[in-house]
PDB file of C-alpha atoms and ligand atoms in Angstrom:
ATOM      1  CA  UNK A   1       2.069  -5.513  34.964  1.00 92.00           C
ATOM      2  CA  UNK A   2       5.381  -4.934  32.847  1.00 97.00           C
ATOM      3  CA  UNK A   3       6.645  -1.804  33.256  1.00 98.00           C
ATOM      4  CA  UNK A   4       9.450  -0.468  31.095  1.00 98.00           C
ATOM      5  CA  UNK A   5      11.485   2.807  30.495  1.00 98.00           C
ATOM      6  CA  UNK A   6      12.426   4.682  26.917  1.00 98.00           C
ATOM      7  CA  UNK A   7      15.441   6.673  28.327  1.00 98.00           C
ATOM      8  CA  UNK A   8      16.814   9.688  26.228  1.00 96.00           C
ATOM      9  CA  UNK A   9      17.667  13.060  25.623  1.00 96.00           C
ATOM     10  CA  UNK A  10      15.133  13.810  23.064  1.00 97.00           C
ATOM     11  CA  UNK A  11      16.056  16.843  22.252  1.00 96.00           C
ATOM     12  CA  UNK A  12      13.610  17.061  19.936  1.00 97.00           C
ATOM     13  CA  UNK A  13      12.142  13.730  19.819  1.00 98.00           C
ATOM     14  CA  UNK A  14      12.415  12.424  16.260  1.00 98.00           C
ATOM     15  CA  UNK A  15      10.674   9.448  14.169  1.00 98.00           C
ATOM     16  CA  UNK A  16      13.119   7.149  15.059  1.00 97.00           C
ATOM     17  CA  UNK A  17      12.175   7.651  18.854  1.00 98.00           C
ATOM     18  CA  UNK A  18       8.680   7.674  18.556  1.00 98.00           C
ATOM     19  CA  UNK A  19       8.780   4.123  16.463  1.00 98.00           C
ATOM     20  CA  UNK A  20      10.561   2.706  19.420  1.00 98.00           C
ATOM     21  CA  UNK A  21       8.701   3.997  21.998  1.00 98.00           C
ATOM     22  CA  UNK A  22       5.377   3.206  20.041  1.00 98.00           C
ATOM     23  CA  UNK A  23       6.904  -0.531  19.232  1.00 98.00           C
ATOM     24  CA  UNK A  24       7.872  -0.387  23.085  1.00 98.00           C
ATOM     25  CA  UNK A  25       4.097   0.236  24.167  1.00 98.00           C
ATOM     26  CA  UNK A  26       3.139  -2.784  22.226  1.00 98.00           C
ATOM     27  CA  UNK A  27       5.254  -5.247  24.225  1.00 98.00           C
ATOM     28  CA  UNK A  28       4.830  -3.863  27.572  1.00 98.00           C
ATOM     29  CA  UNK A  29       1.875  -2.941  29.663  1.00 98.00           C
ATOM     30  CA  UNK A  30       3.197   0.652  30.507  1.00 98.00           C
ATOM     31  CA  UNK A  31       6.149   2.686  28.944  1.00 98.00           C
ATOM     32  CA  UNK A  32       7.660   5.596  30.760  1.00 98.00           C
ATOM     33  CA  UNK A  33       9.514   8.139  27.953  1.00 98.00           C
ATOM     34  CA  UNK A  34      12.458   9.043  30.846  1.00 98.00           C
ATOM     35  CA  UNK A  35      13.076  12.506  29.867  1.00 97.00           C
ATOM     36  CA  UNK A  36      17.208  12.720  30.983  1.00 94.00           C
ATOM     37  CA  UNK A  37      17.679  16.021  31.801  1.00 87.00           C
ATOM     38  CA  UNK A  38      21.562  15.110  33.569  1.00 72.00           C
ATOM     39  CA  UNK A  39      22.649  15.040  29.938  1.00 61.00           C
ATOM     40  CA  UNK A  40      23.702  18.204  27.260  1.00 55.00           C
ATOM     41  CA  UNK A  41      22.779  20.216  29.911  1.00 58.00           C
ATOM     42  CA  UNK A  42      24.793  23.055  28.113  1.00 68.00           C
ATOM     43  CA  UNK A  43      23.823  22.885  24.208  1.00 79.00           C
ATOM     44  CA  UNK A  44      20.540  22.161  24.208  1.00 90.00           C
ATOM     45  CA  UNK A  45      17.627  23.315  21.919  1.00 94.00           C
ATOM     46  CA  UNK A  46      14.710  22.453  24.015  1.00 95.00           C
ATOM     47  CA  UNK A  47      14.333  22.565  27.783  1.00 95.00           C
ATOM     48  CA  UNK A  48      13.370  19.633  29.380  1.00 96.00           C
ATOM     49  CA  UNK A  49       9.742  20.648  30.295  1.00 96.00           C
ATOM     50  CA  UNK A  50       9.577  21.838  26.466  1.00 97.00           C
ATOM     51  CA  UNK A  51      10.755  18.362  25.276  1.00 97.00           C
ATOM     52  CA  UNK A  52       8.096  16.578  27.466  1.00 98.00           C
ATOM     53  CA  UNK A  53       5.282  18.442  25.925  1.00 98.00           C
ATOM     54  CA  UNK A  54       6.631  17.976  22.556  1.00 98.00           C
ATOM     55  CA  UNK A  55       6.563  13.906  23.354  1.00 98.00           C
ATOM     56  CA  UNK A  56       3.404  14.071  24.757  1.00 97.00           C
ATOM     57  CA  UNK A  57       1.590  15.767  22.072  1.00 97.00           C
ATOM     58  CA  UNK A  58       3.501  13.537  19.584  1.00 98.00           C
ATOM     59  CA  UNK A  59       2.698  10.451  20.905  1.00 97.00           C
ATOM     60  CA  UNK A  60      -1.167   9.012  21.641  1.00 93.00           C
ATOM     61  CA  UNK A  61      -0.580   5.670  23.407  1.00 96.00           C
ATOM     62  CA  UNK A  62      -2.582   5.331  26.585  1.00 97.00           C
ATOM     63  CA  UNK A  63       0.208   3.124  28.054  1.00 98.00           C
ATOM     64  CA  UNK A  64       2.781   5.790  27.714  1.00 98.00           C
ATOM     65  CA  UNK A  65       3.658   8.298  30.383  1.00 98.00           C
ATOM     66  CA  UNK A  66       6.373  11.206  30.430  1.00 98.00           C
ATOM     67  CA  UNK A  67       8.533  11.657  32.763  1.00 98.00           C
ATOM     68  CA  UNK A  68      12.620  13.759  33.596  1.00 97.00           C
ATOM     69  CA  UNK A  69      15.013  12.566  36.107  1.00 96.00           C
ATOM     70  CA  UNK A  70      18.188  13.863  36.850  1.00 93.00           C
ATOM     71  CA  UNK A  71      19.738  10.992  38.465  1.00 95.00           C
ATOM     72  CA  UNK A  72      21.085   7.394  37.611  1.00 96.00           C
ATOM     73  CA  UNK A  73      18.236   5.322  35.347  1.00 97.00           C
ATOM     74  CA  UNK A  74      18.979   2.170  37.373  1.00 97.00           C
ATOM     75  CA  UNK A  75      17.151   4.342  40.557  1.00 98.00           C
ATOM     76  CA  UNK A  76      14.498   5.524  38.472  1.00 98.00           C
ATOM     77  CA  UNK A  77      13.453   1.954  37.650  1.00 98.00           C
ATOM     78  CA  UNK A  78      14.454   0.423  41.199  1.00 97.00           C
ATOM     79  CA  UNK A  79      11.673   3.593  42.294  1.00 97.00           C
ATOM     80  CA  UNK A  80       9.285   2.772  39.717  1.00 97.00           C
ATOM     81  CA  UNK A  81       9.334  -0.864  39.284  1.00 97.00           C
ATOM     82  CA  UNK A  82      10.150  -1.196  35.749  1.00 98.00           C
ATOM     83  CA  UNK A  83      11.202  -4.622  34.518  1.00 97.00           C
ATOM     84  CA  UNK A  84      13.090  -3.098  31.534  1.00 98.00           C
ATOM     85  CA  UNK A  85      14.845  -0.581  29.948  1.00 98.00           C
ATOM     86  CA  UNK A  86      14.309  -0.099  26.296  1.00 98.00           C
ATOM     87  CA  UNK A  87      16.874   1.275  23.870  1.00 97.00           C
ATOM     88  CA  UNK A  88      17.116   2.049  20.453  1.00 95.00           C
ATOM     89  CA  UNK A  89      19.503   0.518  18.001  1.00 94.00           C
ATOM     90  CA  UNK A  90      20.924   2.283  14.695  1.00 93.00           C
ATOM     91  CA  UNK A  91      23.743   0.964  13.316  1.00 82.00           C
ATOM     92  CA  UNK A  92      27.637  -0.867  14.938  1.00 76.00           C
ATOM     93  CA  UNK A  93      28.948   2.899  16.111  1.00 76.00           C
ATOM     94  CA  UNK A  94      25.429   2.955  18.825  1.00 82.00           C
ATOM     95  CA  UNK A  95      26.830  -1.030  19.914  1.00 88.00           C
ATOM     96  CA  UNK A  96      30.152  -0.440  22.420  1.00 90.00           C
ATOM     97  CA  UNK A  97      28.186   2.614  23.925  1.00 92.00           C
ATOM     98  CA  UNK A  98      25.188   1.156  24.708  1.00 94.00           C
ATOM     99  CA  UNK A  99      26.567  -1.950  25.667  1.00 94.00           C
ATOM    100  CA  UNK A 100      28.861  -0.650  28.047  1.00 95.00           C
ATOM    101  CA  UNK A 101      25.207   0.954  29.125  1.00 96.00           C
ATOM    102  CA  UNK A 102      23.605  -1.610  29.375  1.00 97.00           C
ATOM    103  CA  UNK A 103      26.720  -3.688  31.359  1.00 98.00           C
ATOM    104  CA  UNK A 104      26.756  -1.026  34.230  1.00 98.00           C
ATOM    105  CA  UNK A 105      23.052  -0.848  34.452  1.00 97.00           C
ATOM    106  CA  UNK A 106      22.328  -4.574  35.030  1.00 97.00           C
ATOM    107  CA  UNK A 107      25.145  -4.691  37.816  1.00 97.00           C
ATOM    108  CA  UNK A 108      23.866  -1.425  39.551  1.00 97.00           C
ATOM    109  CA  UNK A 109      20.172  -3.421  39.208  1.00 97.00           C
ATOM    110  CA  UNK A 110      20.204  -6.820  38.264  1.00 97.00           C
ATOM    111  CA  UNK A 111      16.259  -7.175  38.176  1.00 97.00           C
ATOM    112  CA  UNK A 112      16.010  -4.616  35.140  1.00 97.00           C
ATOM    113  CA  UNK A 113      16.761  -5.925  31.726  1.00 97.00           C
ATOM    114  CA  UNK A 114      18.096  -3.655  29.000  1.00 98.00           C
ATOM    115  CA  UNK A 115      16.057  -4.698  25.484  1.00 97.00           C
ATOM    116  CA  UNK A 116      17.426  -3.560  22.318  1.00 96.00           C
ATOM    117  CA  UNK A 117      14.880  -2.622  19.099  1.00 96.00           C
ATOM    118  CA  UNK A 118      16.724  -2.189  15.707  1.00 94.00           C
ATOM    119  CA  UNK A 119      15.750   0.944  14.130  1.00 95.00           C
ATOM    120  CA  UNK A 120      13.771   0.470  11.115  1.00 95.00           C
ATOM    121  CA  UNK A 121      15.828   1.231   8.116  1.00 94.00           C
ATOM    122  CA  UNK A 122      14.912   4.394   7.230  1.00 94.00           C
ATOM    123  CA  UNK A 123      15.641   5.887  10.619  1.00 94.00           C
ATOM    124  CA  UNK A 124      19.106   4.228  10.725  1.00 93.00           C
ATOM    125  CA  UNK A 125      20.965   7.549  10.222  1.00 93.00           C
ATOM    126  CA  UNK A 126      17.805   9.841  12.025  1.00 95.00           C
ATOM    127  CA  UNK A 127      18.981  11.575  15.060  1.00 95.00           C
ATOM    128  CA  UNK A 128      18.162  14.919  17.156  1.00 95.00           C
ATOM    129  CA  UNK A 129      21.622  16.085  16.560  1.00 93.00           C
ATOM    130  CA  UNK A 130      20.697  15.439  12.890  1.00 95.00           C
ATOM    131  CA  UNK A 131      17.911  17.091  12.809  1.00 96.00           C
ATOM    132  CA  UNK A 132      18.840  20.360  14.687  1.00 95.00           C
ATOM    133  CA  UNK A 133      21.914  20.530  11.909  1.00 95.00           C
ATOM    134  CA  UNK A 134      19.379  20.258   8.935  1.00 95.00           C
ATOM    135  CA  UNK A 135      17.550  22.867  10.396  1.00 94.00           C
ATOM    136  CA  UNK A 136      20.212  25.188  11.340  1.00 92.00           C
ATOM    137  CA  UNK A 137      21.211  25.076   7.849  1.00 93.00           C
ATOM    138  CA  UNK A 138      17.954  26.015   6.327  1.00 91.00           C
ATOM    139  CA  UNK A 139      16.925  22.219   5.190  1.00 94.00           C
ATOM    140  CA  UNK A 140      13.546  20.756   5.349  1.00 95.00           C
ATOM    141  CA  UNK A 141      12.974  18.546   8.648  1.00 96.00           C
ATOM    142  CA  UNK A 142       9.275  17.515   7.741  1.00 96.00           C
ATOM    143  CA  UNK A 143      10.622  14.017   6.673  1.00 96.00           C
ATOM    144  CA  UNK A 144      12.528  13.224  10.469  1.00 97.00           C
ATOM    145  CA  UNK A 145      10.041  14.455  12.923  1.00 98.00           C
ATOM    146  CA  UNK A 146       6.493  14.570  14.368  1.00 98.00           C
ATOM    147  CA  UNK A 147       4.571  16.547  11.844  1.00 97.00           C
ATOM    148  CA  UNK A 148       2.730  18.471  14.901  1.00 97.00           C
ATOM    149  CA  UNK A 149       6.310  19.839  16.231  1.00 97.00           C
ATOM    150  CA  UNK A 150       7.855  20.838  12.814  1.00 96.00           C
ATOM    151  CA  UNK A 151       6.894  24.551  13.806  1.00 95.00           C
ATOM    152  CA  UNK A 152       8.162  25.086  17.194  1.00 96.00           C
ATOM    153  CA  UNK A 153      11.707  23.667  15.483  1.00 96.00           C
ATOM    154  CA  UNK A 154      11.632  26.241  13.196  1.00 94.00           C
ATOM    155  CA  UNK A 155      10.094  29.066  15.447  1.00 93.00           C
ATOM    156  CA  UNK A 156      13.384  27.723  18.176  1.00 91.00           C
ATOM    157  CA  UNK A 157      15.771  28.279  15.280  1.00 87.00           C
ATOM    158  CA  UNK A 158      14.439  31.512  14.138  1.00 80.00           C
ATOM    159  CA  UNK A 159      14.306  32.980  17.983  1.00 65.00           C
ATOM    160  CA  UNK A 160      17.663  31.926  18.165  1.00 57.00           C
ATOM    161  CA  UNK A 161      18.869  33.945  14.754  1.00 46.00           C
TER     162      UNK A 161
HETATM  163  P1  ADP B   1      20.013  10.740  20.188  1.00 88.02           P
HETATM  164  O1  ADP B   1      20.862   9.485  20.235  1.00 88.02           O
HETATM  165  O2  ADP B   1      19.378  11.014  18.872  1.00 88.02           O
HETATM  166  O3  ADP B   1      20.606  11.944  20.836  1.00 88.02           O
HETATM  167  P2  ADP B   1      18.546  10.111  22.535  1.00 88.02           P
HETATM  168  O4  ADP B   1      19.712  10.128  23.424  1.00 88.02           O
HETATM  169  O5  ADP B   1      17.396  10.980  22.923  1.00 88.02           O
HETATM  170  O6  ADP B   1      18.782  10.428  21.046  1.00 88.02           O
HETATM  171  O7  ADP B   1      18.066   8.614  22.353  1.00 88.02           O
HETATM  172  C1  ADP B   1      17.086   7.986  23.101  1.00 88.02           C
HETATM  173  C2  ADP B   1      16.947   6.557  22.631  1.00 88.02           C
HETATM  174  O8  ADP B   1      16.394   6.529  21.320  1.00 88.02           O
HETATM  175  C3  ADP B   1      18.245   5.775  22.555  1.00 88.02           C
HETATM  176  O9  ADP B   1      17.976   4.447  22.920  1.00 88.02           O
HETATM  177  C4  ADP B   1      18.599   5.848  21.093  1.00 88.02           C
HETATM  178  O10 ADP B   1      19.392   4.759  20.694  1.00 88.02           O
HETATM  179  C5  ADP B   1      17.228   5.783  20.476  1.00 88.02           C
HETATM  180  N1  ADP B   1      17.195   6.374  19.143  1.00 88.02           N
HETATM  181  C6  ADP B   1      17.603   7.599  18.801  1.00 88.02           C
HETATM  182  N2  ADP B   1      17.415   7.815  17.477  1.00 88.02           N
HETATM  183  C7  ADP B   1      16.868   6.671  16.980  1.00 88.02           C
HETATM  184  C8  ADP B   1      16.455   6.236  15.679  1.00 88.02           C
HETATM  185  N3  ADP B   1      16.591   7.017  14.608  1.00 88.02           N
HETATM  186  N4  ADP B   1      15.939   4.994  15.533  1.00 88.02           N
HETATM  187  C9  ADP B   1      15.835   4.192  16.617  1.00 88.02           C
HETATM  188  N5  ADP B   1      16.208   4.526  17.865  1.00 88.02           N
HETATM  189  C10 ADP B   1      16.722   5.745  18.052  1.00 88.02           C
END
């Protein structure tokens, strides 16, 4: 039994996380989406029990679970027994980051693995921060998320008017 982690902020989730955690749940026998909630604590859009919901009701996978920790990944998987932690690749300017990442992780656990999955192409530039920009300036997000969470984007925007 393989078990491996999608770690993120997902704030909201977008496309470009769901084809990673969907191409993630056809490698591995179960895929936790780690909900961070340790990270933009301060500007976010969703809260962190919001964001799970919106995961969960975009994605239909049996072999993918939801989940929010507030401490170091490395534990999380240590606790859970995950063999790997899966990350999403856009473009050069996501490389030194994650790598630096993905460094610190394997010598805090050595038995995870970090896998990288290139975004598809038309997701290189997707992002939440992206899509909460298009939003807050009036633009149409249909194309960049879940078509089941387009509303509570808008509805978060409005409330916040
Ligand atoms: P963001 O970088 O958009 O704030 P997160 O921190 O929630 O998103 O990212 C969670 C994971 O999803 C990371 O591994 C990130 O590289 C990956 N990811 C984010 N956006 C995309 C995308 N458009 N295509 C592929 N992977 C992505």
């Amino acid at each position: 039994m393989k078990k491996a982690i999608c770690p993120g902020s997902f704030d909201p989730v977008t496309l470009g996380h769901i084809d990673i955690i969907e191409r993630a749940a056809d490698i591995f026998d179960e895929v936790t989406v780690l909900v961070m909630s340790n990270r933009n604590k301060k500007d976010s859009l969703f809260t962190v029990e919001e964001r799970m919901e919106l995961i969960e009701r975009s994605v239909s996978r049996s072999n993918v679970k939801i989940d929010t920790y507030n401490g170091l990944l490395v534990d999380y998987a240590k606790e859970h027994g995950a063999a790997a932690i899966v990350k999403g690749l856009r473009a050069m300017s996501d490389f030194e980051y994650e790598f630096q990442q993905a460094l610190t992780n394997k010598s805090l656990y050595p038995d995870a693995e970090t896998v990288f999955l290139c975004a598809r192409g038309e997701n290189m530039f997707l992002s939440s921060s992206m899509v909460k920009e298009v939003c807050a300036l009036g633009g149409d997000v249909r194309p960049f998320v879940p078509e089941c969470i387009v509303n509570d984007i808008y509805k978060r925007f409005k409330g916040d008017k």
